[in-house]
mmCIF file with all atom_site columns, N, CA and C in Angstrom:
data_model
loop_
_atom_site.group_PDB
_atom_site.id
_atom_site.type_symbol
_atom_site.label_atom_id
_atom_site.label_alt_id
_atom_site.label_comp_id
_atom_site.label_asym_id
_atom_site.label_entity_id
_atom_site.label_seq_id
_atom_site.pdbx_PDB_ins_code
_atom_site.Cartn_x
_atom_site.Cartn_y
_atom_site.Cartn_z
_atom_site.occupancy
_atom_site.B_iso_or_equiv
_atom_site.pdbx_formal_charge
_atom_site.auth_seq_id
_atom_site.auth_comp_id
_atom_site.auth_asym_id
_atom_site.auth_atom_id
_atom_site.pdbx_PDB_model_num
ATOM 1   N N  . UNK A 1 1  ? -2.937 -44.857 65.926 1.00 94.00 ? 15 UNK A N  1
ATOM 2   C CA . UNK A 1 1  ? -2.218 -45.026 67.169 1.00 94.00 ? 15 UNK A CA 1
ATOM 3   C C  . UNK A 1 1  ? -0.713 -44.872 66.948 1.00 94.00 ? 15 UNK A C  1
ATOM 4   N N  . UNK A 1 2  ? -0.184 -45.538 65.901 1.00 95.00 ? 16 UNK A N  1
ATOM 5   C CA . UNK A 1 2  ? 1.253  -45.433 65.602 1.00 95.00 ? 16 UNK A CA 1
ATOM 6   C C  . UNK A 1 2  ? 1.670  -43.993 65.353 1.00 95.00 ? 16 UNK A C  1
ATOM 7   N N  . UNK A 1 3  ? 0.872  -43.284 64.552 1.00 96.00 ? 17 UNK A N  1
ATOM 8   C CA . UNK A 1 3  ? 1.219  -41.906 64.210 1.00 96.00 ? 17 UNK A CA 1
ATOM 9   C C  . UNK A 1 3  ? 1.184  -41.007 65.445 1.00 96.00 ? 17 UNK A C  1
ATOM 10  N N  . UNK A 1 4  ? 0.238  -41.223 66.332 1.00 96.00 ? 18 UNK A N  1
ATOM 11  C CA . UNK A 1 4  ? 0.157  -40.434 67.564 1.00 96.00 ? 18 UNK A CA 1
ATOM 12  C C  . UNK A 1 4  ? 1.385  -40.666 68.432 1.00 96.00 ? 18 UNK A C  1
ATOM 13  N N  . UNK A 1 5  ? 1.794  -41.918 68.557 1.00 97.00 ? 19 UNK A N  1
ATOM 14  C CA . UNK A 1 5  ? 2.987  -42.243 69.345 1.00 97.00 ? 19 UNK A CA 1
ATOM 15  C C  . UNK A 1 5  ? 4.220  -41.641 68.697 1.00 97.00 ? 19 UNK A C  1
ATOM 16  N N  . UNK A 1 6  ? 4.317  -41.747 67.370 1.00 97.00 ? 20 UNK A N  1
ATOM 17  C CA . UNK A 1 6  ? 5.457  -41.173 66.654 1.00 97.00 ? 20 UNK A CA 1
ATOM 18  C C  . UNK A 1 6  ? 5.540  -39.670 66.872 1.00 97.00 ? 20 UNK A C  1
ATOM 19  N N  . UNK A 1 7  ? 4.411  -38.972 66.792 1.00 97.00 ? 21 UNK A N  1
ATOM 20  C CA . UNK A 1 7  ? 4.397  -37.522 67.027 1.00 97.00 ? 21 UNK A CA 1
ATOM 21  C C  . UNK A 1 7  ? 4.853  -37.190 68.444 1.00 97.00 ? 21 UNK A C  1
ATOM 22  N N  . UNK A 1 8  ? 4.415  -37.989 69.419 1.00 97.00 ? 22 UNK A N  1
ATOM 23  C CA . UNK A 1 8  ? 4.831  -37.775 70.805 1.00 97.00 ? 22 UNK A CA 1
ATOM 24  C C  . UNK A 1 8  ? 6.343  -37.922 70.935 1.00 97.00 ? 22 UNK A C  1
ATOM 25  N N  . UNK A 1 9  ? 6.887  -38.984 70.367 1.00 97.00 ? 23 UNK A N  1
ATOM 26  C CA . UNK A 1 9  ? 8.324  -39.230 70.472 1.00 97.00 ? 23 UNK A CA 1
ATOM 27  C C  . UNK A 1 9  ? 9.143  -38.194 69.711 1.00 97.00 ? 23 UNK A C  1
ATOM 28  N N  . UNK A 1 10 ? 8.597  -37.664 68.631 1.00 97.00 ? 24 UNK A N  1
ATOM 29  C CA . UNK A 1 10 ? 9.308  -36.656 67.833 1.00 97.00 ? 24 UNK A CA 1
ATOM 30  C C  . UNK A 1 10 ? 9.216  -35.255 68.425 1.00 97.00 ? 24 UNK A C  1
ATOM 31  N N  . UNK A 1 11 ? 8.328  -35.061 69.377 1.00 96.00 ? 25 UNK A N  1
ATOM 32  C CA . UNK A 1 11 ? 8.120  -33.735 69.980 1.00 96.00 ? 25 UNK A CA 1
ATOM 33  C C  . UNK A 1 11 ? 9.276  -33.416 70.930 1.00 96.00 ? 25 UNK A C  1
ATOM 34  N N  . UNK A 1 12 ? 10.153 -32.530 70.505 1.00 94.00 ? 26 UNK A N  1
ATOM 35  C CA . UNK A 1 12 ? 11.336 -32.195 71.300 1.00 94.00 ? 26 UNK A CA 1
ATOM 36  C C  . UNK A 1 12 ? 11.020 -31.351 72.532 1.00 94.00 ? 26 UNK A C  1
ATOM 37  N N  . UNK A 1 13 ? 9.803  -30.823 72.619 1.00 96.00 ? 27 UNK A N  1
ATOM 38  C CA . UNK A 1 13 ? 9.436  -30.026 73.790 1.00 96.00 ? 27 UNK A CA 1
ATOM 39  C C  . UNK A 1 13 ? 9.068  -30.914 74.985 1.00 96.00 ? 27 UNK A C  1
ATOM 40  N N  . UNK A 1 14 ? 8.897  -32.212 74.739 1.00 96.00 ? 28 UNK A N  1
ATOM 41  C CA . UNK A 1 14 ? 8.594  -33.161 75.809 1.00 96.00 ? 28 UNK A CA 1
ATOM 42  C C  . UNK A 1 14 ? 9.844  -34.001 76.054 1.00 96.00 ? 28 UNK A C  1
ATOM 43  N N  . UNK A 1 15 ? 10.365 -33.931 77.268 1.00 97.00 ? 29 UNK A N  1
ATOM 44  C CA . UNK A 1 15 ? 11.597 -34.656 77.585 1.00 97.00 ? 29 UNK A CA 1
ATOM 45  C C  . UNK A 1 15 ? 11.320 -36.143 77.781 1.00 97.00 ? 29 UNK A C  1
ATOM 46  N N  . UNK A 1 16 ? 12.361 -36.925 77.610 1.00 97.00 ? 30 UNK A N  1
ATOM 47  C CA . UNK A 1 16 ? 12.265 -38.356 77.888 1.00 97.00 ? 30 UNK A CA 1
ATOM 48  C C  . UNK A 1 16 ? 11.885 -38.603 79.333 1.00 97.00 ? 30 UNK A C  1
ATOM 49  N N  . UNK A 1 17 ? 12.386 -37.750 80.224 1.00 97.00 ? 31 UNK A N  1
ATOM 50  C CA . UNK A 1 17 ? 12.056 -37.883 81.645 1.00 97.00 ? 31 UNK A CA 1
ATOM 51  C C  . UNK A 1 17 ? 10.567 -37.657 81.881 1.00 97.00 ? 31 UNK A C  1
ATOM 52  N N  . UNK A 1 18 ? 9.979  -36.670 81.210 1.00 97.00 ? 32 UNK A N  1
ATOM 53  C CA . UNK A 1 18 ? 8.545  -36.403 81.367 1.00 97.00 ? 32 UNK A CA 1
ATOM 54  C C  . UNK A 1 18 ? 7.721  -37.592 80.876 1.00 97.00 ? 32 UNK A C  1
ATOM 55  N N  . UNK A 1 19 ? 8.143  -38.189 79.768 1.00 98.00 ? 33 UNK A N  1
ATOM 56  C CA . UNK A 1 19 ? 7.433  -39.370 79.260 1.00 98.00 ? 33 UNK A CA 1
ATOM 57  C C  . UNK A 1 19 ? 7.567  -40.517 80.250 1.00 98.00 ? 33 UNK A C  1
ATOM 58  N N  . UNK A 1 20 ? 8.767  -40.707 80.781 1.00 98.00 ? 34 UNK A N  1
ATOM 59  C CA . UNK A 1 20 ? 9.008  -41.742 81.785 1.00 98.00 ? 34 UNK A CA 1
ATOM 60  C C  . UNK A 1 20 ? 8.104  -41.550 82.999 1.00 98.00 ? 34 UNK A C  1
ATOM 61  N N  . UNK A 1 21 ? 8.044  -40.336 83.514 1.00 97.00 ? 35 UNK A N  1
ATOM 62  C CA . UNK A 1 21 ? 7.247  -40.061 84.710 1.00 97.00 ? 35 UNK A CA 1
ATOM 63  C C  . UNK A 1 21 ? 5.771  -40.357 84.480 1.00 97.00 ? 35 UNK A C  1
ATOM 64  N N  . UNK A 1 22 ? 5.272  -40.050 83.319 1.00 97.00 ? 36 UNK A N  1
ATOM 65  C CA . UNK A 1 22 ? 3.850  -40.244 83.044 1.00 97.00 ? 36 UNK A CA 1
ATOM 66  C C  . UNK A 1 22 ? 3.509  -41.678 82.651 1.00 97.00 ? 36 UNK A C  1
ATOM 67  N N  . UNK A 1 23 ? 4.432  -42.377 81.990 1.00 97.00 ? 37 UNK A N  1
ATOM 68  C CA . UNK A 1 23 ? 4.114  -43.707 81.458 1.00 97.00 ? 37 UNK A CA 1
ATOM 69  C C  . UNK A 1 23 ? 4.770  -44.856 82.210 1.00 97.00 ? 37 UNK A C  1
ATOM 70  N N  . UNK A 1 24 ? 5.885  -44.568 82.892 1.00 97.00 ? 38 UNK A N  1
ATOM 71  C CA . UNK A 1 24 ? 6.631  -45.635 83.559 1.00 97.00 ? 38 UNK A CA 1
ATOM 72  C C  . UNK A 1 24 ? 7.571  -46.389 82.631 1.00 97.00 ? 38 UNK A C  1
ATOM 73  N N  . UNK A 1 25 ? 7.645  -45.973 81.365 1.00 98.00 ? 39 UNK A N  1
ATOM 74  C CA . UNK A 1 25 ? 8.549  -46.604 80.398 1.00 98.00 ? 39 UNK A CA 1
ATOM 75  C C  . UNK A 1 25 ? 9.952  -46.062 80.651 1.00 98.00 ? 39 UNK A C  1
ATOM 76  N N  . UNK A 1 26 ? 10.934 -46.940 80.704 1.00 97.00 ? 40 UNK A N  1
ATOM 77  C CA . UNK A 1 26 ? 12.290 -46.511 81.046 1.00 97.00 ? 40 UNK A CA 1
ATOM 78  C C  . UNK A 1 26 ? 12.810 -45.454 80.069 1.00 97.00 ? 40 UNK A C  1
ATOM 79  N N  . UNK A 1 27 ? 13.654 -44.594 80.596 1.00 97.00 ? 41 UNK A N  1
ATOM 80  C CA . UNK A 1 27 ? 14.234 -43.547 79.770 1.00 97.00 ? 41 UNK A CA 1
ATOM 81  C C  . UNK A 1 27 ? 15.113 -44.135 78.673 1.00 97.00 ? 41 UNK A C  1
ATOM 82  N N  . UNK A 1 28 ? 15.734 -45.271 78.928 1.00 97.00 ? 42 UNK A N  1
ATOM 83  C CA . UNK A 1 28 ? 16.562 -45.877 77.882 1.00 97.00 ? 42 UNK A CA 1
ATOM 84  C C  . UNK A 1 28 ? 15.687 -46.377 76.729 1.00 97.00 ? 42 UNK A C  1
ATOM 85  N N  . UNK A 1 29 ? 14.534 -46.939 77.038 1.00 97.00 ? 43 UNK A N  1
ATOM 86  C CA . UNK A 1 29 ? 13.615 -47.377 75.981 1.00 97.00 ? 43 UNK A CA 1
ATOM 87  C C  . UNK A 1 29 ? 13.119 -46.177 75.189 1.00 97.00 ? 43 UNK A C  1
ATOM 88  N N  . UNK A 1 30 ? 12.775 -45.111 75.872 1.00 98.00 ? 44 UNK A N  1
ATOM 89  C CA . UNK A 1 30 ? 12.311 -43.896 75.198 1.00 98.00 ? 44 UNK A CA 1
ATOM 90  C C  . UNK A 1 30 ? 13.418 -43.346 74.304 1.00 98.00 ? 44 UNK A C  1
ATOM 91  N N  . UNK A 1 31 ? 14.647 -43.305 74.827 1.00 97.00 ? 45 UNK A N  1
ATOM 92  C CA . UNK A 1 31 ? 15.779 -42.838 74.034 1.00 97.00 ? 45 UNK A CA 1
ATOM 93  C C  . UNK A 1 31 ? 16.009 -43.695 72.801 1.00 97.00 ? 45 UNK A C  1
ATOM 94  N N  . UNK A 1 32 ? 15.913 -45.005 72.966 1.00 97.00 ? 46 UNK A N  1
ATOM 95  C CA . UNK A 1 32 ? 16.096 -45.915 71.829 1.00 97.00 ? 46 UNK A CA 1
ATOM 96  C C  . UNK A 1 32 ? 15.000 -45.736 70.785 1.00 97.00 ? 46 UNK A C  1
ATOM 97  N N  . UNK A 1 33 ? 13.790 -45.484 71.225 1.00 97.00 ? 47 UNK A N  1
ATOM 98  C CA . UNK A 1 33 ? 12.700 -45.220 70.279 1.00 97.00 ? 47 UNK A CA 1
ATOM 99  C C  . UNK A 1 33 ? 12.940 -43.909 69.536 1.00 97.00 ? 47 UNK A C  1
ATOM 100 N N  . UNK A 1 34 ? 13.409 -42.922 70.265 1.00 97.00 ? 48 UNK A N  1
ATOM 101 C CA . UNK A 1 34 ? 13.625 -41.604 69.664 1.00 97.00 ? 48 UNK A CA 1
ATOM 102 C C  . UNK A 1 34 ? 14.775 -41.605 68.676 1.00 97.00 ? 48 UNK A C  1
ATOM 103 N N  . UNK A 1 35 ? 15.825 -42.366 68.937 1.00 96.00 ? 49 UNK A N  1
ATOM 104 C CA . UNK A 1 35 ? 16.982 -42.325 68.041 1.00 96.00 ? 49 UNK A CA 1
ATOM 105 C C  . UNK A 1 35 ? 16.982 -43.452 67.007 1.00 96.00 ? 49 UNK A C  1
ATOM 106 N N  . UNK A 1 36 ? 15.889 -44.218 66.952 1.00 95.00 ? 50 UNK A N  1
ATOM 107 C CA . UNK A 1 36 ? 15.740 -45.220 65.915 1.00 95.00 ? 50 UNK A CA 1
ATOM 108 C C  . UNK A 1 36 ? 16.374 -46.566 66.199 1.00 95.00 ? 50 UNK A C  1
ATOM 109 N N  . UNK A 1 37 ? 16.935 -46.763 67.378 1.00 97.00 ? 51 UNK A N  1
ATOM 110 C CA . UNK A 1 37 ? 17.529 -48.061 67.713 1.00 97.00 ? 51 UNK A CA 1
ATOM 111 C C  . UNK A 1 37 ? 16.460 -49.105 68.019 1.00 97.00 ? 51 UNK A C  1
ATOM 112 N N  . UNK A 1 38 ? 15.253 -48.640 68.276 1.00 96.00 ? 52 UNK A N  1
ATOM 113 C CA . UNK A 1 38 ? 14.130 -49.524 68.534 1.00 96.00 ? 52 UNK A CA 1
ATOM 114 C C  . UNK A 1 38 ? 12.929 -49.018 67.753 1.00 96.00 ? 52 UNK A C  1
ATOM 115 N N  . UNK A 1 39 ? 12.148 -49.923 67.220 1.00 96.00 ? 53 UNK A N  1
ATOM 116 C CA . UNK A 1 39 ? 11.010 -49.562 66.392 1.00 96.00 ? 53 UNK A CA 1
ATOM 117 C C  . UNK A 1 39 ? 9.715  -49.525 67.210 1.00 96.00 ? 53 UNK A C  1
ATOM 118 N N  . UNK A 1 40 ? 8.835  -48.611 66.855 1.00 95.00 ? 54 UNK A N  1
ATOM 119 C CA . UNK A 1 40 ? 7.518  -48.557 67.478 1.00 95.00 ? 54 UNK A CA 1
ATOM 120 C C  . UNK A 1 40 ? 6.793  -49.885 67.260 1.00 95.00 ? 54 UNK A C  1
ATOM 121 N N  . UNK A 1 41 ? 7.060  -50.523 66.134 1.00 95.00 ? 55 UNK A N  1
ATOM 122 C CA . UNK A 1 41 ? 6.421  -51.800 65.809 1.00 95.00 ? 55 UNK A CA 1
ATOM 123 C C  . UNK A 1 41 ? 6.761  -52.896 66.814 1.00 95.00 ? 55 UNK A C  1
ATOM 124 N N  . UNK A 1 42 ? 7.867  -52.753 67.521 1.00 94.00 ? 56 UNK A N  1
ATOM 125 C CA . UNK A 1 42 ? 8.310  -53.788 68.467 1.00 94.00 ? 56 UNK A CA 1
ATOM 126 C C  . UNK A 1 42 ? 7.970  -53.473 69.917 1.00 94.00 ? 56 UNK A C  1
ATOM 127 N N  . UNK A 1 43 ? 7.137  -52.472 70.145 1.00 96.00 ? 57 UNK A N  1
ATOM 128 C CA . UNK A 1 43 ? 6.727  -52.143 71.507 1.00 96.00 ? 57 UNK A CA 1
ATOM 129 C C  . UNK A 1 43 ? 5.794  -53.211 72.052 1.00 96.00 ? 57 UNK A C  1
ATOM 130 N N  . UNK A 1 44 ? 5.886  -53.422 73.352 1.00 96.00 ? 58 UNK A N  1
ATOM 131 C CA . UNK A 1 44 ? 4.891  -54.293 73.980 1.00 96.00 ? 58 UNK A CA 1
ATOM 132 C C  . UNK A 1 44 ? 3.550  -53.569 73.955 1.00 96.00 ? 58 UNK A C  1
ATOM 133 N N  . UNK A 1 45 ? 2.486  -54.318 74.057 1.00 96.00 ? 59 UNK A N  1
ATOM 134 C CA . UNK A 1 45 ? 1.156  -53.718 74.071 1.00 96.00 ? 59 UNK A CA 1
ATOM 135 C C  . UNK A 1 45 ? 1.017  -52.762 75.245 1.00 96.00 ? 59 UNK A C  1
ATOM 136 N N  . UNK A 1 46 ? 1.563  -53.138 76.377 1.00 97.00 ? 60 UNK A N  1
ATOM 137 C CA . UNK A 1 46 ? 1.499  -52.302 77.586 1.00 97.00 ? 60 UNK A CA 1
ATOM 138 C C  . UNK A 1 46 ? 2.159  -50.942 77.345 1.00 97.00 ? 60 UNK A C  1
ATOM 139 N N  . UNK A 1 47 ? 3.350  -50.945 76.759 1.00 97.00 ? 61 UNK A N  1
ATOM 140 C CA . UNK A 1 47 ? 4.053  -49.690 76.503 1.00 97.00 ? 61 UNK A CA 1
ATOM 141 C C  . UNK A 1 47 ? 3.358  -48.864 75.429 1.00 97.00 ? 61 UNK A C  1
ATOM 142 N N  . UNK A 1 48 ? 2.866  -49.525 74.398 1.00 97.00 ? 62 UNK A N  1
ATOM 143 C CA . UNK A 1 48 ? 2.146  -48.806 73.340 1.00 97.00 ? 62 UNK A CA 1
ATOM 144 C C  . UNK A 1 48 ? 0.899  -48.143 73.912 1.00 97.00 ? 62 UNK A C  1
ATOM 145 N N  . UNK A 1 49 ? 0.181  -48.851 74.766 1.00 97.00 ? 63 UNK A N  1
ATOM 146 C CA . UNK A 1 49 ? -1.019 -48.272 75.386 1.00 97.00 ? 63 UNK A CA 1
ATOM 147 C C  . UNK A 1 49 ? -0.664 -47.080 76.264 1.00 97.00 ? 63 UNK A C  1
ATOM 148 N N  . UNK A 1 50 ? 0.418  -47.185 77.027 1.00 97.00 ? 64 UNK A N  1
ATOM 149 C CA . UNK A 1 50 ? 0.826  -46.094 77.916 1.00 97.00 ? 64 UNK A CA 1
ATOM 150 C C  . UNK A 1 50 ? 1.201  -44.849 77.100 1.00 97.00 ? 64 UNK A C  1
ATOM 151 N N  . UNK A 1 51 ? 1.952  -45.039 76.025 1.00 98.00 ? 65 UNK A N  1
ATOM 152 C CA . UNK A 1 51 ? 2.327  -43.899 75.195 1.00 98.00 ? 65 UNK A CA 1
ATOM 153 C C  . UNK A 1 51 ? 1.112  -43.297 74.513 1.00 98.00 ? 65 UNK A C  1
ATOM 154 N N  . UNK A 1 52 ? 0.220  -44.140 74.025 1.00 97.00 ? 66 UNK A N  1
ATOM 155 C CA . UNK A 1 52 ? -0.980 -43.634 73.355 1.00 97.00 ? 66 UNK A CA 1
ATOM 156 C C  . UNK A 1 52 ? -1.863 -42.895 74.344 1.00 97.00 ? 66 UNK A C  1
ATOM 157 N N  . UNK A 1 53 ? -2.014 -43.416 75.539 1.00 97.00 ? 67 UNK A N  1
ATOM 158 C CA . UNK A 1 53 ? -2.792 -42.736 76.580 1.00 97.00 ? 67 UNK A CA 1
ATOM 159 C C  . UNK A 1 53 ? -2.213 -41.346 76.851 1.00 97.00 ? 67 UNK A C  1
ATOM 160 N N  . UNK A 1 54 ? -0.891 -41.236 76.852 1.00 97.00 ? 68 UNK A N  1
ATOM 161 C CA . UNK A 1 54 ? -0.255 -39.939 77.083 1.00 97.00 ? 68 UNK A CA 1
ATOM 162 C C  . UNK A 1 54 ? -0.594 -38.963 75.948 1.00 97.00 ? 68 UNK A C  1
ATOM 163 N N  . UNK A 1 55 ? -0.679 -39.457 74.720 1.00 95.00 ? 69 UNK A N  1
ATOM 164 C CA . UNK A 1 55 ? -1.013 -38.566 73.600 1.00 95.00 ? 69 UNK A CA 1
ATOM 165 C C  . UNK A 1 55 ? -2.436 -38.053 73.746 1.00 95.00 ? 69 UNK A C  1
ATOM 166 N N  . UNK A 1 56 ? -3.308 -38.845 74.307 1.00 95.00 ? 70 UNK A N  1
ATOM 167 C CA . UNK A 1 56 ? -4.704 -38.426 74.468 1.00 95.00 ? 70 UNK A CA 1
ATOM 168 C C  . UNK A 1 56 ? -4.858 -37.415 75.600 1.00 95.00 ? 70 UNK A C  1
ATOM 169 N N  . UNK A 1 57 ? -3.996 -37.498 76.592 1.00 89.00 ? 71 UNK A N  1
ATOM 170 C CA . UNK A 1 57 ? -4.081 -36.623 77.768 1.00 89.00 ? 71 UNK A CA 1
ATOM 171 C C  . UNK A 1 57 ? -3.403 -35.281 77.544 1.00 89.00 ? 71 UNK A C  1
ATOM 172 N N  . UNK A 1 58 ? -2.513 -35.199 76.569 1.00 74.00 ? 72 UNK A N  1
ATOM 173 C CA . UNK A 1 58 ? -1.764 -33.952 76.343 1.00 74.00 ? 72 UNK A CA 1
ATOM 174 C C  . UNK A 1 58 ? -2.258 -33.215 75.128 1.00 74.00 ? 72 UNK A C  1
#
């Protein structure tokens, strides 16, 4: 699950806005995850599930 989320966040072809629209996670949180200011380990279960669900759908 962690690796799938990491791959999603590292994929530069998917914008933060697109992730926001599909998951409802704020763009600032997505930006912080992408630039390392926030760790995947500290995600809420709700946000981790939303990001993982997006990896399964794409």
